[in-house]
Short mmCIF file of C-alpha atoms in Angstrom, two decimals:
data_model
loop_
_atom_site.label_atom_id
_atom_site.label_comp_id
_atom_site.label_asym_id
_atom_site.label_seq_id
_atom_site.Cartn_x
_atom_site.Cartn_y
_atom_site.Cartn_z
CA MET N 1 -10.73 -11.70 4.79
CA SER N 2 -13.90 -11.00 6.76
CA ALA N 3 -14.21 -7.95 8.96
CA PRO N 4 -13.21 -8.24 12.61
CA ALA N 5 -15.96 -9.17 15.02
CA PRO N 6 -18.06 -6.16 16.08
CA SER N 7 -16.76 -4.61 19.27
CA THR N 8 -18.66 -2.31 21.60
CA SER N 9 -16.19 -2.57 24.47
CA THR N 10 -13.56 -0.13 23.20
CA SER N 11 -13.31 3.08 25.12
CA ALA N 12 -14.86 6.13 23.44
CA ALA N 13 -11.65 7.97 24.36
CA THR N 14 -9.44 5.62 22.32
CA ARG N 15 -7.67 7.64 19.64
CA ILE N 16 -6.29 5.94 16.55
CA VAL N 17 -4.17 8.03 14.22
CA ILE N 18 -3.29 6.70 10.76
CA ALA N 19 -0.33 8.25 8.95
CA GLY N 20 -1.11 7.80 5.28
CA ALA N 21 -4.29 7.65 3.22
CA GLY N 22 -3.64 5.06 0.52
CA PRO N 23 -5.40 1.73 -0.07
CA ALA N 24 -4.09 0.11 3.12
CA ALA N 25 -5.18 3.04 5.28
CA GLN N 26 -8.57 3.20 3.60
CA ALA N 27 -9.12 -0.52 4.08
CA LEU N 28 -8.20 -0.23 7.75
CA VAL N 29 -10.68 2.59 8.37
CA SER N 30 -13.41 0.59 6.63
CA GLN N 31 -12.66 -2.48 8.74
CA LEU N 32 -12.72 -0.49 11.98
CA ASP N 33 -16.02 1.09 10.96
CA ARG N 34 -17.55 -2.30 10.15
CA ALA N 35 -16.43 -3.52 13.57
CA ARG N 36 -18.22 -0.53 15.15
CA PHE N 37 -15.11 0.96 16.70
CA THR N 38 -16.32 3.56 19.18
CA GLY N 39 -13.21 5.72 19.50
CA THR N 40 -11.90 8.32 17.05
CA ILE N 41 -9.85 7.83 13.89
CA THR N 42 -7.69 10.60 12.43
CA VAL N 43 -6.23 10.07 8.96
CA LEU N 44 -3.26 12.24 8.00
CA SER N 45 -3.12 12.45 4.22
CA ASN N 46 -0.30 13.84 2.11
CA ARG N 47 -2.79 14.48 -0.70
CA ASP N 48 -4.08 17.99 -1.32
CA ASP N 49 -6.90 16.73 -3.51
CA THR N 50 -10.02 15.02 -2.20
CA PRO N 51 -10.55 11.69 -3.98
CA GLU N 52 -14.00 10.18 -3.70
CA GLU N 53 -12.90 7.21 -1.60
CA LEU N 54 -11.37 9.50 1.02
CA LEU N 55 -14.41 11.78 1.06
CA GLU N 56 -16.60 8.77 1.79
CA LEU N 57 -14.43 7.88 4.77
CA ALA N 58 -14.46 11.48 5.98
CA LEU N 59 -18.26 11.30 6.22
CA LEU N 60 -18.08 8.62 8.90
CA PRO N 61 -18.89 10.17 12.29
CA GLN N 62 -15.81 8.82 14.08
CA VAL N 63 -13.37 9.68 11.26
CA SER N 64 -11.46 12.90 10.60
CA VAL N 65 -9.43 13.07 7.38
CA ARG N 66 -6.79 15.80 7.31
CA PHE N 67 -6.09 16.47 3.64
CA GLY N 68 -2.67 17.85 2.79
CA GLN N 69 -1.35 17.26 6.30
CA PRO N 70 1.20 14.43 6.11
CA ALA N 71 2.79 13.18 9.32
CA SER N 72 6.34 14.44 9.69
CA HIS N 73 7.44 13.53 13.24
CA ILE N 74 6.45 11.07 15.95
CA ASP N 75 7.00 11.60 19.66
CA ALA N 76 6.69 8.01 20.84
CA VAL N 77 7.16 8.92 24.50
CA ASN N 78 4.28 11.40 24.65
CA ARG N 79 2.35 9.60 21.89
CA THR N 80 1.88 12.55 19.57
CA VAL N 81 2.27 12.99 15.82
CA ALA N 82 3.24 16.30 14.24
CA THR N 83 2.36 17.20 10.66
CA ALA N 84 4.41 19.14 8.14
CA ASP N 85 2.39 22.31 8.81
CA GLY N 86 2.89 22.19 12.58
CA MET N 87 -0.34 20.53 13.71
CA GLU N 88 -0.03 17.98 16.52
CA PHE N 89 -2.29 14.98 17.19
CA ALA N 90 -2.30 12.79 20.27
CA TYR N 91 -2.83 9.05 19.83
CA ASP N 92 -3.39 5.92 21.83
CA GLN N 93 -2.57 3.72 18.82
CA LEU N 94 -0.69 4.91 15.74
CA VAL N 95 -0.67 3.10 12.40
CA ILE N 96 1.92 4.02 9.79
CA ALA N 97 0.56 3.32 6.31
CA THR N 98 2.57 5.71 4.17
CA GLY N 99 3.07 3.25 1.30
CA SER N 100 5.99 3.05 -1.09
CA ALA N 101 7.54 5.09 -3.88
CA PRO N 102 9.25 4.15 -7.15
CA VAL N 103 13.03 4.24 -7.06
CA ALA N 104 13.35 5.78 -10.52
CA SER N 105 11.37 8.52 -12.25
CA PRO N 106 8.48 7.29 -14.43
CA VAL N 107 9.24 5.94 -17.87
CA GLU N 108 7.91 8.16 -20.65
CA GLY N 109 4.45 6.88 -21.58
CA ALA N 110 4.14 4.76 -18.43
CA GLY N 111 0.53 5.87 -18.07
CA ALA N 112 -0.36 3.53 -20.94
CA CYS N 113 1.12 0.55 -19.10
CA LEU N 114 -0.14 -1.88 -16.60
CA SER N 115 1.88 -1.84 -13.39
CA TYR N 116 2.59 -4.31 -10.63
CA SER N 117 3.81 -3.14 -7.24
CA THR N 118 1.62 -5.08 -4.77
CA ILE N 119 -0.49 -8.22 -4.72
CA ASP N 120 -3.59 -6.04 -5.09
CA ASP N 121 -2.50 -5.23 -8.65
CA ALA N 122 -3.02 -8.84 -9.72
CA ALA N 123 -6.81 -8.52 -10.05
CA ARG N 124 -6.57 -5.32 -12.12
CA ILE N 125 -4.00 -6.89 -14.42
CA GLY N 126 -6.20 -9.96 -14.80
CA GLU N 127 -9.16 -7.83 -15.89
CA ALA N 128 -7.06 -5.90 -18.41
CA VAL N 129 -5.54 -9.08 -19.83
CA SER N 130 -8.98 -10.62 -20.31
CA GLU N 131 -10.13 -7.55 -22.23
CA VAL N 132 -7.06 -7.51 -24.45
CA ALA N 133 -7.39 -11.24 -25.13
CA ARG N 134 -11.03 -10.78 -26.18
CA GLU N 135 -10.06 -8.02 -28.58
CA LEU N 136 -7.22 -10.03 -30.08
CA GLY N 137 -9.01 -13.37 -30.13
CA ARG N 138 -5.81 -15.08 -29.06
CA ARG N 139 -3.33 -15.45 -26.23
CA PRO N 140 -1.60 -12.08 -25.67
CA LEU N 141 2.15 -11.52 -25.75
CA GLY N 142 3.25 -9.43 -22.77
CA ILE N 143 6.41 -7.37 -22.27
CA LEU N 144 7.38 -7.44 -18.59
CA VAL N 145 9.88 -4.84 -17.37
CA GLY N 146 11.57 -5.27 -14.00
CA ASN N 147 13.44 -7.54 -11.65
CA GLY N 148 13.17 -8.64 -8.07
CA THR N 149 10.20 -10.00 -6.14
CA ALA N 150 7.57 -7.77 -7.75
CA ALA N 151 8.61 -8.77 -11.28
CA GLY N 152 8.64 -12.44 -10.32
CA GLN N 153 5.11 -12.18 -8.95
CA ALA N 154 3.96 -10.23 -12.01
CA GLU N 155 5.32 -12.94 -14.31
CA ALA N 156 3.39 -15.58 -12.37
CA VAL N 157 0.22 -13.51 -12.63
CA LEU N 158 0.63 -13.07 -16.38
CA ARG N 159 1.24 -16.77 -16.95
CA ALA N 160 -1.80 -17.65 -14.85
CA GLN N 161 -3.87 -15.32 -17.04
CA GLY N 162 -2.67 -17.00 -20.23
CA VAL N 163 -0.18 -14.32 -21.26
CA ARG N 164 3.10 -15.26 -22.92
CA PRO N 165 5.50 -13.02 -20.97
CA VAL N 166 8.79 -11.80 -22.37
CA ARG N 167 10.82 -10.32 -19.54
CA THR N 168 13.51 -7.67 -19.69
CA THR N 169 15.54 -6.19 -16.85
CA ALA N 170 16.80 -3.34 -19.05
CA ARG N 171 14.87 -0.15 -18.34
CA PRO N 172 13.19 1.31 -21.45
CA ALA N 173 13.41 4.96 -22.42
CA ALA N 174 9.77 5.08 -23.49
CA VAL N 175 6.60 3.07 -23.82
CA VAL N 176 4.60 2.99 -27.06
CA PRO N 177 0.82 3.19 -26.57
CA GLY N 178 -1.14 0.30 -28.02
CA THR N 179 -4.40 0.15 -29.90
CA SER N 180 -6.43 -1.64 -27.24
CA ALA N 181 -9.91 -0.20 -26.80
CA SER N 182 -9.40 -0.52 -23.04
CA GLY N 183 -6.89 2.32 -23.16
CA LEU N 184 -4.84 0.58 -20.46
CA ALA N 185 -2.39 -1.38 -22.55
CA ALA N 186 0.81 -0.42 -24.35
CA SER N 187 2.22 -2.43 -27.22
CA ALA N 188 5.98 -1.87 -27.15
CA VAL N 189 8.97 -0.43 -25.32
CA ILE N 190 11.89 1.49 -26.81
CA PHE N 191 15.36 1.44 -25.24
CA GLU N 192 18.03 4.14 -25.12
CA ASP N 193 19.95 2.58 -28.01
CA GLY N 194 16.90 2.69 -30.26
CA SER N 195 16.11 -1.01 -30.06
CA SER N 196 12.61 -2.09 -29.14
CA MET N 197 10.46 -4.97 -27.96
CA ASN N 198 6.95 -5.43 -29.31
CA GLY N 199 3.98 -7.20 -27.79
CA ASP N 200 0.29 -6.83 -27.02
CA LEU N 201 0.67 -5.25 -23.59
CA VAL N 202 3.39 -3.93 -21.31
CA VAL N 203 3.65 -4.44 -17.55
CA LEU N 204 6.06 -2.41 -15.44
CA ALA N 205 7.16 -4.09 -12.21
CA GLU N 206 10.00 -1.82 -11.25
CA GLU N 207 11.71 -1.47 -7.90
CA ARG N 208 9.94 0.49 -5.18
CA VAL N 209 11.03 1.53 -1.70
CA SER N 210 8.95 1.87 1.43
CA ARG N 211 8.14 5.36 2.63
CA ASP N 212 9.50 4.75 6.10
CA GLY N 213 10.89 8.19 6.91
CA LEU N 214 8.79 8.40 10.09
CA ALA N 215 10.69 5.47 11.57
CA ALA N 216 13.74 7.49 12.60
CA SER N 217 11.78 10.03 14.65
CA ALA N 218 10.06 7.25 16.60
CA GLY N 219 13.10 4.97 16.97
CA LEU N 220 11.47 2.17 14.98
CA ARG N 221 13.43 -0.75 13.59
CA THR N 222 13.67 -0.82 9.81
CA ALA N 223 14.68 -3.58 7.42
CA PRO N 224 18.05 -3.31 5.58
CA SER N 225 16.20 -3.01 2.26
CA GLY N 226 13.71 -0.50 3.66
CA GLY N 227 10.39 -0.73 5.43
CA ILE N 228 9.37 -0.61 9.07
CA VAL N 229 9.94 -4.02 10.65
CA ILE N 230 6.74 -5.62 11.93
CA SER N 231 5.78 -8.86 13.61
CA GLN N 232 3.03 -11.14 12.26
CA ASP N 233 0.41 -9.03 14.03
CA PHE N 234 1.68 -5.71 12.57
CA ARG N 235 3.37 -4.53 15.76
CA THR N 236 6.52 -2.47 15.40
CA SER N 237 9.43 -2.32 17.82
CA VAL N 238 7.80 0.56 19.75
CA PRO N 239 4.65 0.12 21.89
CA GLY N 240 1.51 1.66 20.48
CA ILE N 241 2.85 1.95 16.93
CA TRP N 242 1.85 -0.38 14.11
CA ALA N 243 2.72 -0.45 10.42
CA LEU N 244 0.61 -1.57 7.49
CA GLY N 245 0.86 -1.83 3.72
CA ASP N 246 3.99 -1.01 1.74
CA ALA N 247 5.46 1.09 4.56
CA ALA N 248 5.91 -2.15 6.50
CA ALA N 249 8.35 -5.01 5.97
CA PHE N 250 7.97 -8.56 7.18
CA ASP N 251 10.98 -10.85 6.93
CA GLY N 252 12.68 -8.19 4.81
CA VAL N 253 9.92 -7.98 2.17
CA ARG N 254 7.44 -5.16 1.59
CA LEU N 255 4.13 -6.18 3.12
CA GLY N 256 2.25 -5.30 -0.06
CA LEU N 257 4.10 -8.09 -1.84
CA LEU N 258 3.06 -10.62 0.81
CA VAL N 259 -0.62 -9.99 1.57
CA ALA N 260 -3.53 -8.08 0.04
CA ALA N 261 -4.42 -4.74 1.64
CA ALA N 262 -7.92 -5.81 2.69
CA SER N 263 -6.70 -8.97 4.39
CA ALA N 264 -3.89 -7.16 6.19
CA ALA N 265 -6.26 -4.38 7.26
CA GLY N 266 -8.74 -6.87 8.68
CA ALA N 267 -6.08 -8.60 10.75
CA CYS N 268 -4.58 -5.30 11.90
CA ALA N 269 -8.02 -3.96 12.87
CA THR N 270 -8.56 -6.98 15.10
CA GLN N 271 -5.26 -6.29 16.87
CA LEU N 272 -6.10 -2.60 17.29
CA LEU N 273 -9.50 -3.40 18.77
CA THR N 274 -7.90 -5.80 21.21
CA ALA N 275 -5.32 -3.19 22.23
CA ALA N 276 -8.01 -0.53 22.59
CA SER N 277 -10.14 -2.80 24.75
CA ALA N 278 -7.14 -3.57 26.94
CA GLY N 279 -6.41 0.13 27.25
CA SER N 280 -2.69 -0.35 26.73
CA GLY N 281 -0.12 -0.02 24.01
CA ALA N 282 1.10 -2.82 21.79
CA VAL N 283 3.72 -5.22 23.14
CA PRO N 284 7.13 -4.33 21.65
CA LEU N 285 8.45 -6.55 18.87
CA GLN N 286 11.17 -8.79 20.24
CA ALA N 287 14.61 -8.01 18.88
CA ALA N 288 16.18 -10.59 16.65
CA ALA N 289 18.73 -12.82 18.33
#
């Protein structure tokens, strides 16, 4: 999706705070920068390290990245966000982009696997599959672990890439590294009873849950299966608060399973610029009948 149209009409006093610093948050900051947003952007990251992509964003003049300062509480009435270490940030528009987390602890050897948790993983899987296929000189056999929407999408991606997927809903005890020169693929999984499944690559598409813990402090609606409920334009049930990426849920499904981060960020940036220009908070999401 293309960047939102450049805007020079937003007030310099407009303050956007983004809770979270993952791919969705990074894409949103980039889109706002490309649109020449003239207010300030504060990113509250739960990461203590300083990855290159976040450092690049921190160099933008209107952006402040707070490393190791995750948002812990929202005062929706006074429009402030408190961090775990007691800092407080005022906002005009707040975007929650805290992502998702796996339900279960990682499978032993999972680092050698491909993984599928959002639509954005499809391109990376496609590249890895192409490399494995070139090495093998044939159509790869893939072991797909998982159930639910993510696993269904992963199976479609694998089939589209020419992989013969063999799917299992039983969780393995360990993953066996493969011999692919790419270093990204695993060749087999071993189950608790000692049985195994062998292939040319392994894809984990296990259940994840939205990190929506901030919702309670702000009185935001959440979906029964997790995730902050949003409308089609990323508005939550509370004015001035938006949700993006895997922290959000649309029609009961994690947003990351419905739309790519860049596309969602572009659309959300357009809405934020409109709200900033209007100088008012977002219109509350209408309650379901």
